[in-house]
Amino acid sequence: MTNMSVCPGCLGRFADIEGPVHAYLKGSAGCWARFGQALALQYSDHRYWPAHQLLTDAYSLQHSRGDDPRARRSARIHLAALYAQIHLGQSEARLVALRKALSDPSLADLPTVWPVPSVSIAEIDISEPARHLHSVERFALAVLSDWSDHHSIAAQLCKV
Ligand SMILES: [Zn+2]
């Protein structure tokens, strides 16, 4: 039986493997590998692509924790981009521009009270494109809902 470990970013349980982790996103190697598997699918099969922006922003937001300035900047960028998609229905082109505008290091950071995660990508379906999109939508909605205390900041950030 595979040993499991808890990811410090999303509190999900993943295989306790040795492997690469992101430079500043807080995640276990097992969680990072699972995210990489979903990304590989999205990049190699266009039928999975519609879930890409939501998955990337939700996963990055969830794992942007701690005092590293890059993580704090990442939280600001991905919170706004997730909010822009779900609440404002903004296009992929607009999201790319928004993320770029918000990467300006002179902008104020979010408060450092990180929400307790309610979901993890362990629940994401990769068996088939429609089920994948549906499961990513559920995941992204839950992540944004975990961040509900910061929605007014997100709405402000989306005005850049
Ligand atoms: Zn994780």
mmCIF file of N, CA, C and O in Angstrom, residues 23-88:
data_model
loop_
_atom_site.group_PDB
_atom_site.id
_atom_site.type_symbol
_atom_site.label_atom_id
_atom_site.label_comp_id
_atom_site.label_asym_id
_atom_site.label_seq_id
_atom_site.Cartn_x
_atom_site.Cartn_y
_atom_site.Cartn_z
ATOM 1 N N ALA A 23 8.928 26.182 -6.574
ATOM 2 C CA ALA A 23 9.899 27.025 -5.859
ATOM 3 C C ALA A 23 9.269 27.770 -4.686
ATOM 4 O O ALA A 23 9.907 27.935 -3.649
ATOM 5 N N TYR A 24 8.039 28.256 -4.823
ATOM 6 C CA TYR A 24 7.462 29.007 -3.703
ATOM 7 C C TYR A 24 6.014 28.664 -3.401
ATOM 8 O O TYR A 24 5.505 29.052 -2.351
ATOM 9 N N LEU A 25 5.313 27.947 -4.274
ATOM 10 C CA LEU A 25 3.975 27.476 -3.895
ATOM 11 C C LEU A 25 4.165 26.393 -2.846
ATOM 12 O O LEU A 25 5.061 25.563 -2.967
ATOM 13 N N LYS A 26 3.318 26.401 -1.802
ATOM 14 C CA LYS A 26 3.455 25.413 -0.726
ATOM 15 C C LYS A 26 2.639 24.180 -1.064
ATOM 16 O O LYS A 26 1.425 24.186 -0.945
ATOM 17 N N GLY A 27 3.308 23.118 -1.478
ATOM 18 C CA GLY A 27 2.591 21.892 -1.793
ATOM 19 C C GLY A 27 3.497 20.698 -1.607
ATOM 20 O O GLY A 27 4.721 20.820 -1.697
ATOM 21 N N SER A 28 2.900 19.537 -1.352
ATOM 22 C CA SER A 28 3.693 18.316 -1.235
ATOM 23 C C SER A 28 4.056 17.828 -2.635
ATOM 24 O O SER A 28 3.416 18.206 -3.634
ATOM 25 N N ALA A 29 5.060 16.973 -2.711
ATOM 26 C CA ALA A 29 5.472 16.439 -4.015
ATOM 27 C C ALA A 29 4.332 15.649 -4.661
ATOM 28 O O ALA A 29 4.136 15.700 -5.881
ATOM 29 N N GLY A 30 3.537 14.948 -3.860
ATOM 30 C CA GLY A 30 2.427 14.160 -4.401
ATOM 31 C C GLY A 30 1.347 15.047 -4.993
ATOM 32 O O GLY A 30 0.775 14.748 -6.049
ATOM 33 N N CYS A 31 1.049 16.156 -4.326
ATOM 34 C CA CYS A 31 0.040 17.092 -4.818
ATOM 35 C C CYS A 31 0.531 17.771 -6.090
ATOM 36 O O CYS A 31 -0.192 17.897 -7.077
ATOM 37 N N TRP A 32 1.787 18.174 -6.083
ATOM 38 C CA TRP A 32 2.379 18.839 -7.246
ATOM 39 C C TRP A 32 2.386 17.891 -8.453
ATOM 40 O O TRP A 32 2.117 18.304 -9.588
ATOM 41 N N ALA A 33 2.646 16.619 -8.220
ATOM 42 C CA ALA A 33 2.652 15.634 -9.308
ATOM 43 C C ALA A 33 1.251 15.455 -9.890
ATOM 44 O O ALA A 33 1.068 15.320 -11.102
ATOM 45 N N ARG A 34 0.244 15.493 -9.020
ATOM 46 C CA ARG A 34 -1.148 15.347 -9.467
ATOM 47 C C ARG A 34 -1.553 16.544 -10.322
ATOM 48 O O ARG A 34 -2.219 16.407 -11.342
ATOM 49 N N PHE A 35 -1.137 17.736 -9.915
ATOM 50 C CA PHE A 35 -1.405 18.943 -10.694
ATOM 51 C C PHE A 35 -0.697 18.841 -12.050
ATOM 52 O O PHE A 35 -1.280 19.131 -13.097
ATOM 53 N N GLY A 36 0.544 18.378 -12.038
ATOM 54 C CA GLY A 36 1.317 18.225 -13.271
ATOM 55 C C GLY A 36 0.660 17.251 -14.239
ATOM 56 O O GLY A 36 0.673 17.459 -15.458
ATOM 57 N N GLN A 37 0.055 16.216 -13.685
ATOM 58 C CA GLN A 37 -0.632 15.216 -14.502
ATOM 59 C C GLN A 37 -1.839 15.861 -15.215
ATOM 60 O O GLN A 37 -2.064 15.643 -16.408
ATOM 61 N N ALA A 38 -2.603 16.675 -14.483
ATOM 62 C CA ALA A 38 -3.760 17.355 -15.081
ATOM 63 C C ALA A 38 -3.297 18.360 -16.140
ATOM 64 O O ALA A 38 -3.880 18.450 -17.224
ATOM 65 N N LEU A 39 -2.218 19.093 -15.851
ATOM 66 C CA LEU A 39 -1.705 20.059 -16.834
ATOM 67 C C LEU A 39 -1.224 19.358 -18.100
ATOM 68 O O LEU A 39 -1.481 19.820 -19.205
ATOM 69 N N ALA A 40 -0.542 18.224 -17.928
ATOM 70 C CA ALA A 40 -0.032 17.485 -19.084
ATOM 71 C C ALA A 40 -1.185 17.071 -19.993
ATOM 72 O O ALA A 40 -1.099 17.148 -21.222
ATOM 73 N N LEU A 41 -2.273 16.680 -19.382
ATOM 74 C CA LEU A 41 -3.469 16.283 -20.131
ATOM 75 C C LEU A 41 -4.034 17.489 -20.890
ATOM 76 O O LEU A 41 -4.379 17.398 -22.070
ATOM 77 N N GLN A 42 -4.116 18.615 -20.221
ATOM 78 C CA GLN A 42 -4.679 19.815 -20.847
ATOM 79 C C GLN A 42 -3.812 20.306 -22.010
ATOM 80 O O GLN A 42 -4.325 20.762 -23.031
ATOM 81 N N TYR A 43 -2.492 20.194 -21.855
ATOM 82 C CA TYR A 43 -1.601 20.657 -22.923
ATOM 83 C C TYR A 43 -1.548 19.665 -24.085
ATOM 84 O O TYR A 43 -1.284 20.045 -25.215
ATOM 85 N N SER A 44 -1.807 18.392 -23.826
ATOM 86 C CA SER A 44 -1.647 17.401 -24.890
ATOM 87 C C SER A 44 -2.955 17.063 -25.583
ATOM 88 O O SER A 44 -2.958 16.499 -26.669
ATOM 89 N N ASP A 45 -4.093 17.406 -24.987
ATOM 90 C CA ASP A 45 -5.388 17.056 -25.588
ATOM 91 C C ASP A 45 -6.308 18.268 -25.438
ATOM 92 O O ASP A 45 -6.733 18.611 -24.332
ATOM 93 N N HIS A 46 -6.599 18.931 -26.572
ATOM 94 C CA HIS A 46 -7.334 20.209 -26.529
ATOM 95 C C HIS A 46 -8.718 20.067 -25.908
ATOM 96 O O HIS A 46 -9.301 21.048 -25.457
ATOM 97 N N ARG A 47 -9.264 18.859 -25.863
ATOM 98 C CA ARG A 47 -10.601 18.682 -25.266
ATOM 99 C C ARG A 47 -10.581 18.966 -23.761
ATOM 100 O O ARG A 47 -11.606 19.229 -23.164
ATOM 101 N N TYR A 48 -9.389 18.896 -23.167
ATOM 102 C CA TYR A 48 -9.263 19.181 -21.735
ATOM 103 C C TYR A 48 -8.927 20.653 -21.455
ATOM 104 O O TYR A 48 -8.947 21.097 -20.321
ATOM 105 N N TRP A 49 -8.598 21.392 -22.518
ATOM 106 C CA TRP A 49 -8.116 22.763 -22.356
ATOM 107 C C TRP A 49 -9.127 23.706 -21.678
ATOM 108 O O TRP A 49 -8.726 24.599 -20.907
ATOM 109 N N PRO A 50 -10.462 23.583 -21.969
ATOM 110 C CA PRO A 50 -11.405 24.525 -21.349
ATOM 111 C C PRO A 50 -11.309 24.618 -19.823
ATOM 112 O O PRO A 50 -11.758 25.598 -19.237
ATOM 113 N N ALA A 51 -10.727 23.648 -19.171
ATOM 114 C CA ALA A 51 -10.598 23.691 -17.709
ATOM 115 C C ALA A 51 -9.288 24.345 -17.264
ATOM 116 O O ALA A 51 -9.063 24.542 -16.068
ATOM 117 N N HIS A 52 -8.428 24.717 -18.229
ATOM 118 C CA HIS A 52 -7.061 25.105 -17.883
ATOM 119 C C HIS A 52 -6.955 26.360 -17.010
ATOM 120 O O HIS A 52 -6.252 26.368 -16.001
ATOM 121 N N GLN A 53 -7.643 27.445 -17.415
ATOM 122 C CA GLN A 53 -7.498 28.709 -16.670
ATOM 123 C C GLN A 53 -8.027 28.553 -15.245
ATOM 124 O O GLN A 53 -7.416 29.022 -14.285
ATOM 125 N N LEU A 54 -9.171 27.912 -15.125
ATOM 126 C CA LEU A 54 -9.769 27.724 -13.791
ATOM 127 C C LEU A 54 -8.876 26.885 -12.903
ATOM 128 O O LEU A 54 -8.655 27.212 -11.735
ATOM 129 N N LEU A 55 -8.355 25.800 -13.462
ATOM 130 C CA LEU A 55 -7.520 24.908 -12.646
ATOM 131 C C LEU A 55 -6.240 25.621 -12.208
ATOM 132 O O LEU A 55 -5.853 25.549 -11.035
ATOM 133 N N THR A 56 -5.609 26.318 -13.127
ATOM 134 C CA THR A 56 -4.349 26.989 -12.813
ATOM 135 C C THR A 56 -4.541 28.054 -11.739
ATOM 136 O O THR A 56 -3.772 28.125 -10.776
ATOM 137 N N ASP A 57 -5.567 28.888 -11.900
ATOM 138 C CA ASP A 57 -5.774 29.951 -10.915
ATOM 139 C C ASP A 57 -6.198 29.385 -9.565
ATOM 140 O O ASP A 57 -5.712 29.840 -8.522
ATOM 141 N N ALA A 58 -7.093 28.408 -9.565
ATOM 142 C CA ALA A 58 -7.577 27.862 -8.290
ATOM 143 C C ALA A 58 -6.444 27.137 -7.563
ATOM 144 O O ALA A 58 -6.242 27.318 -6.362
ATOM 145 N N TYR A 59 -5.680 26.333 -8.295
ATOM 146 C CA TYR A 59 -4.589 25.588 -7.658
ATOM 147 C C TYR A 59 -3.511 26.544 -7.142
ATOM 148 O O TYR A 59 -3.018 26.400 -6.008
ATOM 149 N N SER A 60 -3.149 27.520 -7.952
ATOM 150 C CA SER A 60 -2.081 28.452 -7.551
ATOM 151 C C SER A 60 -2.519 29.279 -6.349
ATOM 152 O O SER A 60 -1.729 29.497 -5.424
ATOM 153 N N LEU A 61 -3.764 29.735 -6.356
ATOM 154 C CA LEU A 61 -4.261 30.517 -5.222
ATOM 155 C C LEU A 61 -4.197 29.687 -3.942
ATOM 156 O O LEU A 61 -3.704 30.133 -2.903
ATOM 157 N N GLN A 62 -4.686 28.466 -4.044
ATOM 158 C CA GLN A 62 -4.747 27.595 -2.873
ATOM 159 C C GLN A 62 -3.361 27.342 -2.265
ATOM 160 O O GLN A 62 -3.223 27.230 -1.049
ATOM 161 N N HIS A 63 -2.349 27.275 -3.107
ATOM 162 C CA HIS A 63 -1.016 26.928 -2.625
ATOM 163 C C HIS A 63 -0.097 28.144 -2.459
ATOM 164 O O HIS A 63 1.081 27.977 -2.142
ATOM 165 N N SER A 64 -0.630 29.345 -2.675
ATOM 166 C CA SER A 64 0.165 30.577 -2.463
ATOM 167 C C SER A 64 0.054 30.974 -0.997
ATOM 168 O O SER A 64 -0.826 31.737 -0.618
ATOM 169 N N ARG A 65 0.903 30.432 -0.165
ATOM 170 C CA ARG A 65 0.833 30.661 1.283
ATOM 171 C C ARG A 65 2.204 30.985 1.822
ATOM 172 O O ARG A 65 3.198 30.573 1.253
ATOM 173 N N GLY A 66 2.222 31.652 2.949
ATOM 174 C CA GLY A 66 3.500 31.902 3.605
ATOM 175 C C GLY A 66 4.010 33.298 3.310
ATOM 176 O O GLY A 66 3.340 34.105 2.671
ATOM 177 N N ASP A 67 5.221 33.595 3.793
ATOM 178 C CA ASP A 67 5.749 34.958 3.757
ATOM 179 C C ASP A 67 6.576 35.280 2.518
ATOM 180 O O ASP A 67 6.987 36.415 2.333
ATOM 181 N N ASP A 68 6.848 34.277 1.697
ATOM 182 C CA ASP A 68 7.628 34.551 0.486
ATOM 183 C C ASP A 68 6.889 35.594 -0.364
ATOM 184 O O ASP A 68 5.725 35.405 -0.685
ATOM 185 N N PRO A 69 7.563 36.704 -0.694
ATOM 186 C CA PRO A 69 6.889 37.755 -1.471
ATOM 187 C C PRO A 69 6.323 37.246 -2.795
ATOM 188 O O PRO A 69 5.304 37.736 -3.270
ATOM 189 N N ARG A 70 6.975 36.245 -3.369
ATOM 190 C CA ARG A 70 6.460 35.695 -4.635
ATOM 191 C C ARG A 70 5.143 34.974 -4.414
ATOM 192 O O ARG A 70 4.240 35.030 -5.239
ATOM 193 N N ALA A 71 5.008 34.288 -3.273
ATOM 194 C CA ALA A 71 3.762 33.592 -2.963
ATOM 195 C C ALA A 71 2.645 34.600 -2.692
ATOM 196 O O ALA A 71 1.503 34.414 -3.100
ATOM 197 N N ARG A 72 2.996 35.681 -2.010
ATOM 198 C CA ARG A 72 1.985 36.691 -1.692
ATOM 199 C C ARG A 72 1.521 37.409 -2.962
ATOM 200 O O ARG A 72 0.346 37.711 -3.126
ATOM 201 N N ARG A 73 2.454 37.651 -3.872
ATOM 202 C CA ARG A 73 2.078 38.253 -5.155
ATOM 203 C C ARG A 73 1.211 37.273 -5.946
ATOM 204 O O ARG A 73 0.224 37.652 -6.567
ATOM 205 N N SER A 74 1.578 36.016 -5.895
ATOM 206 C CA SER A 74 0.830 34.987 -6.604
ATOM 207 C C SER A 74 -0.612 34.890 -6.084
ATOM 208 O O SER A 74 -1.563 34.749 -6.864
ATOM 209 N N ALA A 75 -0.790 35.011 -4.763
ATOM 210 C CA ALA A 75 -2.144 34.969 -4.184
ATOM 211 C C ALA A 75 -2.988 36.113 -4.747
ATOM 212 O O ALA A 75 -4.141 35.930 -5.127
ATOM 213 N N ARG A 76 -2.395 37.294 -4.813
ATOM 214 C CA ARG A 76 -3.121 38.467 -5.334
ATOM 215 C C ARG A 76 -3.535 38.238 -6.791
ATOM 216 O O ARG A 76 -4.683 38.460 -7.175
ATOM 217 N N ILE A 77 -2.602 37.763 -7.599
ATOM 218 C CA ILE A 77 -2.856 37.578 -9.031
ATOM 219 C C ILE A 77 -3.930 36.514 -9.260
ATOM 220 O O ILE A 77 -4.891 36.715 -10.009
ATOM 221 N N HIS A 78 -3.781 35.375 -8.592
ATOM 222 C CA HIS A 78 -4.683 34.263 -8.895
ATOM 223 C C HIS A 78 -6.049 34.420 -8.225
ATOM 224 O O HIS A 78 -7.040 33.924 -8.752
ATOM 225 N N LEU A 79 -6.099 35.125 -7.103
ATOM 226 C CA LEU A 79 -7.411 35.430 -6.518
ATOM 227 C C LEU A 79 -8.210 36.302 -7.489
ATOM 228 O O LEU A 79 -9.375 36.026 -7.780
ATOM 229 N N ALA A 80 -7.576 37.349 -8.002
ATOM 230 C CA ALA A 80 -8.272 38.250 -8.921
ATOM 231 C C ALA A 80 -8.666 37.520 -10.204
ATOM 232 O O ALA A 80 -9.792 37.677 -10.699
ATOM 233 N N ALA A 81 -7.774 36.699 -10.730
ATOM 234 C CA ALA A 81 -8.084 36.007 -11.991
ATOM 235 C C ALA A 81 -9.207 34.985 -11.803
ATOM 236 O O ALA A 81 -10.056 34.809 -12.680
ATOM 237 N N LEU A 82 -9.232 34.347 -10.650
ATOM 238 C CA LEU A 82 -10.305 33.386 -10.381
ATOM 239 C C LEU A 82 -11.642 34.117 -10.223
ATOM 240 O O LEU A 82 -12.672 33.699 -10.766
ATOM 241 N N TYR A 83 -11.597 35.227 -9.510
ATOM 242 C CA TYR A 83 -12.800 36.040 -9.315
ATOM 243 C C TYR A 83 -13.296 36.567 -10.672
ATOM 244 O O TYR A 83 -14.495 36.560 -10.953
ATOM 245 N N ALA A 84 -12.370 37.000 -11.506
ATOM 246 C CA ALA A 84 -12.732 37.540 -12.828
ATOM 247 C C ALA A 84 -13.421 36.489 -13.693
ATOM 248 O O ALA A 84 -14.355 36.786 -14.432
ATOM 249 N N GLN A 85 -12.974 35.259 -13.565
ATOM 250 C CA GLN A 85 -13.602 34.192 -14.360
ATOM 251 C C GLN A 85 -14.976 33.825 -13.829
ATOM 252 O O GLN A 85 -15.942 33.717 -14.583
ATOM 253 N N ILE A 86 -15.057 33.613 -12.528
ATOM 254 C CA ILE A 86 -16.280 33.053 -11.955
ATOM 255 C C ILE A 86 -17.349 34.126 -11.758
ATOM 256 O O ILE A 86 -18.507 33.916 -12.091
ATOM 257 N N HIS A 87 -16.961 35.291 -11.241
ATOM 258 C CA HIS A 87 -17.976 36.311 -10.959
ATOM 259 C C HIS A 87 -18.193 37.279 -12.105
ATOM 260 O O HIS A 87 -19.270 37.840 -12.240
ATOM 261 N N LEU A 88 -17.175 37.510 -12.903
ATOM 262 C CA LEU A 88 -17.309 38.508 -13.966
ATOM 263 C C LEU A 88 -17.364 37.881 -15.357
ATOM 264 O O LEU A 88 -17.595 38.585 -16.334
#
